[in-house]
Short mmCIF file of C-alpha atoms in Angstrom, two decimals:
data_model
loop_
_atom_site.label_atom_id
_atom_site.label_comp_id
_atom_site.label_asym_id
_atom_site.label_seq_id
_atom_site.Cartn_x
_atom_site.Cartn_y
_atom_site.Cartn_z
CA MET A 662 -2.16 -48.59 125.46
CA ASN A 663 0.99 -50.57 126.02
CA ASP A 664 2.59 -50.89 129.46
CA ARG A 665 1.07 -47.75 130.86
CA ARG A 666 3.06 -47.84 134.08
CA SER A 667 6.35 -47.69 132.25
CA THR A 668 5.37 -44.63 130.23
CA GLY A 669 4.55 -42.39 133.17
CA GLY A 670 2.41 -40.03 131.11
CA ARG A 671 0.60 -39.37 127.87
CA ALA A 672 2.32 -38.97 124.53
CA ASP A 673 0.45 -35.76 123.67
CA GLY A 674 1.55 -32.29 124.76
CA GLY A 675 4.65 -32.48 122.55
CA GLU A 676 4.37 -28.85 121.49
CA ARG A 677 4.36 -27.69 125.09
CA MET A 678 7.30 -30.00 125.83
CA ARG A 679 9.37 -28.45 123.04
CA ASP A 680 8.36 -24.99 124.20
CA THR A 681 9.57 -25.58 127.78
CA VAL A 682 12.46 -28.02 127.52
CA ALA A 683 15.04 -25.24 127.12
CA HIS A 684 14.05 -23.67 130.45
CA ASP A 685 14.89 -24.65 134.01
CA ALA A 686 11.91 -26.13 135.81
CA ILE A 687 12.05 -23.53 138.59
CA VAL A 688 14.24 -20.49 139.12
CA THR A 689 14.04 -18.49 142.34
CA GLU A 690 15.93 -15.40 143.41
CA GLY A 691 15.86 -14.23 147.02
CA LEU A 692 12.72 -16.27 147.78
CA GLY A 693 11.42 -15.61 151.27
CA VAL A 694 8.23 -16.32 153.24
CA ARG A 695 6.89 -14.97 156.53
CA TYR A 696 3.91 -16.12 158.57
CA GLY A 697 3.31 -13.16 160.84
CA GLU A 698 6.47 -12.84 162.95
CA VAL A 699 7.75 -16.24 161.84
CA ARG A 700 10.26 -16.31 158.98
CA ALA A 701 9.76 -19.67 157.28
CA LEU A 702 12.01 -19.15 154.24
CA SER A 703 14.84 -16.73 153.68
CA GLY A 704 16.76 -15.68 150.57
CA VAL A 705 16.55 -18.92 148.58
CA THR A 706 18.17 -18.52 145.17
CA VAL A 707 18.28 -21.71 143.13
CA ARG A 708 17.84 -23.21 139.67
CA ILE A 709 16.01 -26.53 139.57
CA ARG A 710 16.70 -28.42 136.37
CA ALA A 711 13.96 -29.58 134.05
CA GLY A 712 13.64 -33.29 133.34
CA GLU A 713 14.77 -34.37 136.81
CA ILE A 714 13.33 -35.40 140.16
CA THR A 715 14.42 -32.93 142.83
CA GLY A 716 13.89 -33.60 146.53
CA LEU A 717 13.37 -30.95 149.20
CA VAL A 718 14.83 -32.28 152.44
CA GLY A 719 15.06 -30.91 155.98
CA VAL A 720 13.53 -31.11 159.44
CA ASN A 721 9.94 -30.03 160.08
CA GLY A 722 9.77 -26.27 159.75
CA SER A 723 12.88 -25.99 157.62
CA GLY A 724 10.89 -24.31 154.85
CA LYS A 725 10.14 -27.17 152.47
CA SER A 726 6.36 -26.80 152.25
CA SER A 727 6.63 -23.02 152.42
CA MET A 728 8.95 -23.11 149.42
CA LEU A 729 6.41 -25.08 147.38
CA SER A 730 3.63 -22.71 148.43
CA ALA A 731 5.74 -19.70 147.45
CA VAL A 732 6.65 -21.21 144.08
CA LEU A 733 2.94 -21.61 143.38
CA GLU A 734 2.26 -18.13 144.80
CA ARG A 735 -0.21 -19.54 147.28
CA VAL A 736 1.37 -17.48 150.04
CA PRO A 737 2.80 -13.94 149.91
CA HIS A 738 6.54 -14.04 149.32
CA GLU A 739 9.66 -11.99 148.79
CA GLY A 740 11.86 -12.40 145.73
CA THR A 741 11.02 -13.78 142.31
CA VAL A 742 9.93 -17.14 140.87
CA ARG A 743 9.89 -18.47 137.33
CA ILE A 744 8.34 -21.79 136.34
CA LEU A 745 9.55 -23.09 132.98
CA GLY A 746 10.49 -19.56 132.01
CA ARG A 747 7.13 -18.04 132.98
CA THR A 748 5.62 -16.38 136.00
CA PRO A 749 3.77 -18.85 138.26
CA GLY A 750 0.42 -17.38 137.25
CA LYS A 751 1.11 -17.78 133.54
CA ALA A 752 2.48 -21.30 134.10
CA ARG A 753 -0.67 -22.32 135.98
CA ARG A 754 -2.98 -20.84 133.36
CA ALA A 755 -1.06 -22.67 130.64
CA GLY A 756 -1.51 -25.96 132.52
CA LEU A 757 2.25 -26.41 132.90
CA VAL A 758 2.28 -27.14 136.63
CA ALA A 759 0.33 -29.53 138.86
CA SER A 760 0.56 -29.95 142.61
CA VAL A 761 -0.28 -32.52 145.27
CA PRO A 762 -0.41 -30.88 148.72
CA GLN A 763 0.17 -32.65 152.04
CA ALA A 764 -3.53 -32.90 152.79
CA GLU A 765 -6.60 -32.28 150.72
CA ALA A 766 -9.50 -30.21 152.04
CA VAL A 767 -12.02 -32.91 151.17
CA ASP A 768 -15.35 -33.98 152.61
CA TRP A 769 -14.64 -37.70 152.65
CA GLU A 770 -18.38 -38.42 152.99
CA PHE A 771 -19.26 -36.57 149.78
CA PRO A 772 -20.51 -39.02 147.14
CA VAL A 773 -17.71 -38.76 144.58
CA THR A 774 -15.79 -41.68 143.17
CA VAL A 775 -12.08 -42.07 142.55
CA ARG A 776 -12.74 -41.50 138.85
CA ASP A 777 -14.60 -38.27 139.67
CA VAL A 778 -11.63 -37.02 141.71
CA VAL A 779 -9.12 -37.85 138.97
CA THR A 780 -11.36 -36.18 136.38
CA THR A 781 -11.04 -32.85 138.22
CA GLY A 782 -7.44 -32.82 137.01
CA ARG A 783 -8.81 -32.22 133.51
CA TYR A 784 -11.07 -29.30 134.41
CA GLY A 785 -8.60 -26.75 133.07
CA ARG A 786 -8.94 -28.33 129.62
CA MET A 787 -12.69 -28.88 129.58
CA GLY A 788 -13.92 -25.31 129.27
CA VAL A 789 -16.63 -23.60 131.30
CA LEU A 790 -19.17 -26.42 131.02
CA ARG A 791 -16.59 -29.05 132.09
CA ILE A 792 -17.75 -31.59 129.55
CA ALA A 793 -15.23 -34.41 129.25
CA ARG A 794 -14.18 -35.22 125.70
CA LYS A 795 -12.48 -38.39 124.51
CA PRO A 796 -8.91 -37.11 125.27
CA ASP A 797 -10.05 -36.17 128.78
CA ARG A 798 -11.56 -39.59 129.43
CA GLU A 799 -8.46 -41.31 128.06
CA ALA A 800 -6.17 -39.20 130.26
CA VAL A 801 -8.26 -40.04 133.33
CA GLU A 802 -8.29 -43.77 132.65
CA GLU A 803 -4.56 -43.81 131.95
CA ALA A 804 -3.80 -41.96 135.18
CA ILE A 805 -5.96 -44.36 137.14
CA ALA A 806 -4.14 -47.30 135.56
CA LEU A 807 -0.70 -45.78 136.23
CA LEU A 808 -1.44 -45.66 139.94
CA GLY A 809 -2.96 -49.15 140.01
CA LEU A 810 -6.44 -47.93 140.95
CA GLU A 811 -8.52 -49.61 138.23
CA HIS A 812 -10.31 -51.86 140.73
CA LEU A 813 -11.13 -48.83 142.90
CA ALA A 814 -12.14 -46.36 140.18
CA ASP A 815 -15.87 -46.52 141.00
CA ARG A 816 -15.37 -46.62 144.77
CA GLN A 817 -16.42 -43.61 146.87
CA ILE A 818 -13.22 -41.71 147.73
CA GLY A 819 -13.88 -41.84 151.47
CA GLU A 820 -13.88 -45.63 151.43
CA LEU A 821 -10.21 -45.80 150.43
CA SER A 822 -7.26 -46.19 152.75
CA GLY A 823 -4.90 -43.26 153.31
CA GLY A 824 -2.39 -44.62 150.83
CA GLN A 825 -5.05 -45.25 148.21
CA ARG A 826 -6.40 -41.73 148.63
CA LYS A 827 -2.93 -40.31 148.13
CA ARG A 828 -2.56 -42.35 144.94
CA ALA A 829 -5.90 -40.98 143.72
CA PHE A 830 -4.73 -37.39 144.14
CA VAL A 831 -1.42 -38.15 142.45
CA ALA A 832 -3.48 -39.63 139.60
CA ARG A 833 -5.47 -36.39 139.45
CA ALA A 834 -2.23 -34.45 139.00
CA ILE A 835 -1.04 -36.95 136.36
CA ALA A 836 -4.30 -36.50 134.43
CA GLN A 837 -3.60 -32.77 134.21
CA ASP A 838 -0.65 -33.67 131.92
CA ALA A 839 1.56 -30.89 133.29
CA GLN A 840 5.26 -30.46 132.57
CA LEU A 841 6.09 -29.84 136.25
CA MET A 842 4.67 -31.65 139.25
CA LEU A 843 5.11 -30.45 142.84
CA LEU A 844 4.36 -33.00 145.58
CA ASP A 845 4.37 -32.23 149.30
CA GLU A 846 5.11 -35.38 151.36
CA PRO A 847 3.37 -37.85 149.02
CA PHE A 848 4.78 -40.82 150.96
CA ALA A 849 3.76 -39.66 154.44
CA GLY A 850 1.48 -42.21 156.06
CA VAL A 851 1.11 -44.41 152.98
CA ASP A 852 1.54 -48.17 152.75
CA ARG A 853 4.45 -49.77 150.92
CA THR A 854 2.29 -50.66 147.93
CA SER A 855 1.25 -47.05 147.46
CA GLU A 856 4.80 -45.80 148.02
CA ALA A 857 6.13 -48.16 145.36
CA ALA A 858 3.37 -47.24 142.90
CA ILE A 859 3.90 -43.50 143.33
CA GLY A 860 7.68 -43.82 143.08
CA GLU A 861 7.44 -45.84 139.89
CA VAL A 862 5.14 -43.27 138.30
CA LEU A 863 7.41 -40.37 139.25
CA ARG A 864 10.40 -42.10 137.67
CA GLY A 865 8.33 -42.69 134.55
CA LEU A 866 7.47 -39.00 134.36
CA ARG A 867 11.13 -38.09 134.73
CA ASP A 868 12.11 -40.53 132.02
CA ARG A 869 9.68 -38.80 129.66
CA GLY A 870 11.29 -35.42 130.32
CA ARG A 871 8.83 -34.15 132.89
CA SER A 872 10.07 -32.33 136.00
CA VAL A 873 9.19 -33.40 139.54
CA VAL A 874 9.84 -31.60 142.83
CA ILE A 875 9.03 -33.57 145.93
CA VAL A 876 9.13 -32.90 149.67
CA HIS A 877 10.49 -36.08 151.21
CA HIS A 878 10.92 -37.07 154.87
CA ASP A 879 12.88 -40.32 154.44
CA LEU A 880 16.60 -39.75 153.85
CA SER A 881 17.25 -43.27 152.57
CA GLY A 882 14.18 -43.19 150.32
CA VAL A 883 14.95 -39.80 148.84
CA ALA A 884 18.49 -40.83 147.90
CA GLU A 885 17.10 -43.73 145.87
CA LEU A 886 14.40 -41.69 144.14
CA VAL A 887 15.74 -38.25 143.25
CA ASP A 888 18.41 -36.88 140.94
CA ARG A 889 19.16 -33.81 143.05
CA VAL A 890 18.50 -32.64 146.59
CA LEU A 891 17.82 -29.22 148.08
CA LEU A 892 18.86 -29.42 151.74
CA LEU A 893 17.14 -26.80 153.87
CA GLN A 894 17.67 -25.70 157.46
CA ARG A 895 15.75 -22.98 159.31
CA GLY A 896 14.43 -21.60 156.06
CA ARG A 897 17.81 -21.34 154.34
CA LEU A 898 19.30 -23.41 151.53
CA LEU A 899 22.34 -25.30 152.83
CA HIS A 900 23.25 -27.27 149.72
CA HIS A 901 21.93 -28.23 146.30
CA GLY A 902 23.34 -31.14 144.32
CA PRO A 903 23.24 -34.89 143.68
CA PRO A 904 22.28 -37.04 146.70
CA ALA A 905 25.79 -38.48 147.04
CA GLU A 906 27.22 -34.98 147.43
CA THR A 907 24.39 -33.41 149.41
CA LEU A 908 23.38 -36.13 151.87
CA THR A 909 26.81 -36.62 153.43
CA PRO A 910 27.05 -37.34 157.18
CA GLU A 911 28.47 -33.86 157.78
CA ARG A 912 25.71 -32.05 155.89
CA ILE A 913 22.98 -34.23 157.38
CA ALA A 914 24.31 -33.46 160.86
CA GLU A 915 24.31 -29.76 160.05
CA ALA A 916 20.74 -29.82 158.75
CA PHE A 917 19.19 -32.23 161.25
CA GLY A 918 21.36 -31.85 164.32
CA GLY A 919 21.47 -28.10 164.69
CA GLY A 920 20.21 -28.05 168.25
CA ARG A 921 16.79 -27.50 169.73
CA PRO A 922 14.32 -26.06 167.18
CA GLY A 923 13.53 -22.41 167.68
CA ARG A 924 10.41 -20.54 166.73
CA ALA A 925 11.46 -20.43 163.11
CA ASP A 926 11.33 -24.23 163.07
CA LEU A 927 7.60 -24.47 163.71
CA GLY A 928 5.97 -27.22 161.67
CA GLN A 929 3.78 -26.49 158.67
CA SER A 930 0.54 -26.92 160.59
CA GLU A 931 1.67 -24.55 163.36
CA MET A 932 2.78 -21.88 160.91
CA HIS A 933 -0.53 -22.07 159.12
CA ARG A 934 -2.33 -21.49 162.41
CA VAL A 935 -0.33 -18.28 162.77
CA GLU A 936 -1.37 -17.00 159.36
CA PRO A 937 -3.14 -19.40 156.97
CA GLY A 938 -2.31 -18.87 153.32
CA PRO A 939 -4.80 -18.55 150.46
CA GLU A 940 -3.93 -22.06 149.27
CA GLU A 941 -6.68 -23.43 151.50
CA HIS A 942 -9.21 -21.62 149.32
CA GLU A 943 -7.76 -23.04 146.09
CA ARG A 944 -7.98 -26.71 146.92
#
């Protein structure tokens, strides 16, 4: 395969691409999330375009991770969600959406290799017996190559650095060959090599017409990576548009300098201690 890193994905799946290209990647109306008494997201109505990289930006507890969880219906929510014109459940069953959460519930001592982890991204296509066919093996090897993990493919996953582990789980999502990828803080705690590799792959996916939604903590980095930004504060959508229009000093001050965080600004980990969502059982 020629220049795998520049392609950012497999050439198959064309029928699904034609079937979904006319739809927005995500459409929400009145999307809201509560964790017990804590309102994490409130009345978010937005259309996220297909074929673009969209960044979710805001302080800890502004609702970014809760929005991704609600879009995937991993937490109870108010309002409606459509993914590529379908309900989230139908989109997942059709293999149209892949996700990379902040942290994986993984036993790092378990004897599985990087290749084994990436192969789990193909399980939805393997049938009940999960027997890998040639297209599955090719997708796995291509995803491993895209993330620069060839020399680590047979290494036990727990032996990798934090950045390398993150790249492995991004590769797993790539192997799924979904039209929409949702990533929650993929650059948090990773080295520069991993950050560059992941960023290059996400741009390649976008260039092939795939849709990417990413929670990002670095304002300068997000402006360089994404096509559009959703700026959140205290669970509400402040602005949605290109980085140059959204990440202005005035809007950044409004989103990040709004005073001392209240209870609604609890971080993701704190909110999950209040009322953990079912996503923990899906990982």
